[in-house]
Every structure is written in structure tokens, then in C-alpha cells.
């Protein structure tokens, strides 16, 4: 029976190998610290955190996330350790929540490796605190117990670690924050939250929101293991998918600065006030459920998938929500499979240790039989986990097969027939497809990578030579060419999905090395001006865009948006920068950093095509620039992470099929529409 702890209460632990599961409504940092009899941390090597995720007997997540699983082996911690403290903190340096009063109460559960919950604690009563000791596992008279602590610190991790006796507390806190920032930079940004009415219709009933969906943390009952695709619980966002209401059709200079660093759904207003995601021309109510387009499934059989099987005000929004639901379902069911395999391996290791520890069974037929039985049980558990995974993957693959052909141009691959009927749109779509994502356990299930529009962070197409996910190696010249072709494909898609006159593209190509790849954009006349060459061209384009951001920023913050100069271009602006840092002096570098930081909030977006190694001479000066951009690659690479579990997903860019003329056809229509518009 699960012990539901309150602050200060303890409970005995009968197992040495444990998992600590954490659920929150927003990305948080999870760490674990070893302490002596007095709770003091002897050194940085006694703290497991995203920058150093493994320590003796501990393993924590490598990034901030709404859900965490911490592995604890109490038999493996040093003899001098008497406490293991679970630490939670809000990420710093972004525009997300800065105190726990602004987020849902974190829910922490201690479970066995089989997922059976031993004790749980909801960390309530936090106000201005940004870091908290959630609970501690402590040794008393040779036995281990768990105690609910809930001690918060308004000074963040630095104050928390100082209070636990760590001398270099501020330095370690800085290292943790840097590691978290790097993890956030590689995470795909999740959509805003939805209400309980926004759950995908596959559910038989709409349960109350769990802590990872922005609701109140559960007060009773255990937190079950991550469920498979077909059996989501209230804490499983496999049915959550996306926002319940669409992003407003914002002007080019929104009055509120968006949250570029948010990775998962914000469950409560941030320190800067609430964010209103409601459509300005629609009533503020839950969106309607999807229409019943498929016949009911036969008893015992899964429901037949249909396109648009999610809530939303339009088919576009329902498809968007459905794609995000598939993304989350695949992340969760894969996490369940990996957890089951880990449990099977841990159980087999323990059984083999018991065999080897007994001299009577170490050798001979009895020992061989015990080892064979342990391996057989391991194989059986893994086979059961794989069977469940395959069942879920089959349903996801069937759903992907019906969703992919139904996607609108903004969400579709370039080989989708929908592009052959392309017409310049009248409204900006909710989101844009940048490529596909998949996991090694599910090669056949490809999830469209959709990002919300307008873009909330810039894009970095990495042109550095690197090995791809299939083991092949691409040299630097080839990567440079592929990176520029990828950037052109992304820019063409952005131009194609925006109404005429609402999106403008500028190009900086100091050495002219991208001329061949830029031909489709240049010949169709969709660029604002010919690509800028040399240091003079770099200075001119950066100067004009910097001035534009300054003007819009002053107008918006001064409440005088209608006072902009006559003829001011209110369209969203995209700046493609190739071959950085060639042609950039110190002033140009500072202007580029300014555009990366301030531009997205005021309608100016960056697309960098660069090899980070070529700018290594600037040292750490450019680290914030690279972290502010979403890194994409021109070849398949497993560098992106989901915002729920933190899997490493293989990203494949959305490229035009070889020999296809669809990109030129679409750009010709965009160029013709621009000519008429002028």
C-alpha cells in the first residue's frame, strides 16, 4: 500500500534499488545530493545533476523536463553517506516561471524498479522559492527510510547547496544552470496547455489533469508506471497533444514578449503575468470535440484511426493537436519499454549476484540451472515489453498512415500531393513542419516536427562536418552545400505558408559561397533584395534590421504602435546568414546577437547556416547565441530531445525529393503574388 506523506513524515524502505519519479507542470531541474550524518555535502562529486548525471548510486536526468525518473541504488552509495536528498529547481536565465508559486505543485513518488509505488509526496506551500529539497532518503540504525522535506529556498540552487554545507555552492549552481541551458537549447518546444476537455477523443473518458498536464498534483492513489499507447492514465499526456485554442494571428510586432525558452507546457502564469492563448475573434471556451468520422471499433479491438482525431476549432488545429499527441504517445510508450527492459536487466543482475554469492551454487549443475533460469526470466520480461511496444507502434503507424496524407501544406512533406494544388494562403497557419523525428525502437513511425508560428526562436542549420545517425560521415564541403540547400527549403516553406506581403526574406552571403543553393530564391524574385555580399553588405543588412527592431520595440513599449514611419514594412522578417563569421566584425557580431535575443519578439527571425567551430575564436562570447537557436542538421542526426521524457530523437530535415520541381513551382507562385501585391 502506498504511503502518502505529508511534510516531515517518514516511511521505511524495504528495497535498495529505487526510482524517484517526479511530475511537474513545467520544466524543472532535478538533482540528487549525498550527505553525511549531519546532511552536509562533502564536495561537488557528491551531487548528481544535469552536468554530471551519474554519481555512486545515483543517476539523474540530463535536462530540465516536466517529468523525471531518478535511479537510486542505496547499496552502491559510499559508507560515509547517510542521506540522499532529492533537489528540484526552476531553470534560470529564461522567461519561464521564477518561483514555485507560479507552477503546479511538484509530485514526487518513490517506487520499486517494477513501478510499484512505495511512498509519494506532493510538495505544497511553496511561494517565492525557486529551489526545494523535496524529500530525502536517510539511513537510521542500518535501515533506510524516506522523509518528506519540502524545504524551499528563494535564493535558488546556490542558497540550497550553501545551506547543505557545500563550499563552492555558487560555482556548482552556475555549472548546473549552464548544463540546463544547453539541454533546453536542444529540446523541441511543446505547445501551450489545454483544458481537460481538450484530451484526444480516443480516451473512453476525460480524466482529471495530472501534474504533467498542468493540473493539480494527485492527492491520492499511486502514480503508475508509464502506460502504453492504448491505456493512458490521467498523468499520461498521450492524449494531450497540443493546445485547446489556436495561436492568435499576431501582428508583426506583438505586444507581449513570447517565451522562447519554454520547453513544456506552462501550467500557470509566469512571473510576468498570464499568457493568453485564446483567439481574439472567438469565444473563450473549450474547443469542440472531433466529429465522429469513424465507426465504433469492435469489442476488444483498437479504434480505427482517422485524421483529425483531436479537439480543435478547425481541421488544421485538430491535425496539429493529433500530431503532437502522436509525438507524446511515442515518447511515453518508448519510455515504458525502456524502463521495463532496465527492470529486467536489473532483476537478472540481482539474481546472478545471489547465485555467485553462494559458494555451493557457484559452480556445478545447480549454479548453471540458476543462471539459465535468470536469463530465461529476463528474456520473458523483455519479450513481454517488446510485445506491448509493438502493439502500440502498430496503432501509431496506422494513425500516421491516415494523418500524413491529410496534412495541409504547412504540415506536409514536399512529396505530398497537396503541394501540387498549392495556392498562396490568405492566413498564416498555426505551425510549420521542419522535418521528421523518430526513435531507434520505432524506425517506421515518423513524427512530423511542427513548430508554432510566428517563430519564437531562430534556427541554426549546422554545416559542420559530422557523422550522421546511420554511421556515415559527411565532409565539410558537402555539409556546407547540404546545409544551404536545407536553409533554402525551410525559407521556401516559410514564404509559401504566409500570406503575400506578410513575410520578407533577407540573405547575407559575404563570400558568395551559397550562390548555387540560393538560385531558386533569387530567380523567382521572392527575396527582399539580392544576397548581401562582403563586409559592407553585412553591415548594411544588420544595420537596417537592428534599427527596425529598435523602432518597433520603442513603439510597442511606449504604447504607440501606430506612430511607426509611413510605409514601414510590418511583415515578419527572416534573415538567412551563410558562412558566419566570414565578413563579420565585432560590431556585426554584437548586432547579430541582439537580433537573436530581441528580434523574435518584434518580428525579426534568424536562420544561421554555420559551423560553430569556425567561430571558436570568439570563445564563450557566442555561447548564448548558439543556445538561443534551435539546432537543425542537413543530415539525419539524433541531437533533439522531446520535452516530456528527454529521449534523443533522430531528426531528418524536410527536403525536396531529388529531381522534383515542386519547390520552384511553389516559389514562382509566391513571386507572382508578390509582384501583383506591389
mmCIF file of C-alpha atoms in Angstrom, residues 10 36 38 42 137 186 188 205 256 261 287 296 351 384 395 435 445 448 514 562 583 613 632 640 646:
data_model
loop_
_atom_site.group_PDB
_atom_site.id
_atom_site.type_symbol
_atom_site.label_atom_id
_atom_site.label_comp_id
_atom_site.label_asym_id
_atom_site.label_seq_id
_atom_site.Cartn_x
_atom_site.Cartn_y
_atom_site.Cartn_z
ATOM 1 C CA UNK A 10 8.745 9.296 7.073
ATOM 2 C CA UNK A 36 26.813 12.631 5.776
ATOM 3 C CA UNK A 38 24.630 15.800 9.538
ATOM 4 C CA UNK A 42 31.417 16.942 1.197
ATOM 5 C CA UNK A 137 16.297 9.025 1.833
ATOM 6 C CA UNK A 186 18.212 21.055 -27.956
ATOM 7 C CA UNK A 188 11.676 20.677 -29.130
ATOM 8 C CA UNK A 205 -13.446 9.290 -20.545
ATOM 9 C CA UNK A 256 3.882 40.758 -25.369
ATOM 10 C CA UNK A 261 12.914 29.085 -23.738
ATOM 11 C CA UNK A 287 -12.865 23.727 -28.476
ATOM 12 C CA UNK A 296 -17.059 2.324 -33.458
ATOM 13 C CA UNK A 351 19.607 -12.985 -9.326
ATOM 14 C CA UNK A 384 6.516 -9.059 -22.926
ATOM 15 C CA UNK A 395 -1.510 1.576 -33.758
ATOM 16 C CA UNK A 435 11.334 17.755 -40.643
ATOM 17 C CA UNK A 445 6.927 5.675 -37.201
ATOM 18 C CA UNK A 448 6.237 15.467 -38.200
ATOM 19 C CA UNK A 514 25.841 29.906 -51.230
ATOM 20 C CA UNK A 562 0.532 53.443 -34.761
ATOM 21 C CA UNK A 583 32.676 39.168 -43.208
ATOM 22 C CA UNK A 613 33.944 25.502 -34.930
ATOM 23 C CA UNK A 632 18.933 21.537 -37.071
ATOM 24 C CA UNK A 640 16.988 16.740 -30.475
ATOM 25 C CA UNK A 646 14.123 13.599 -22.834
#
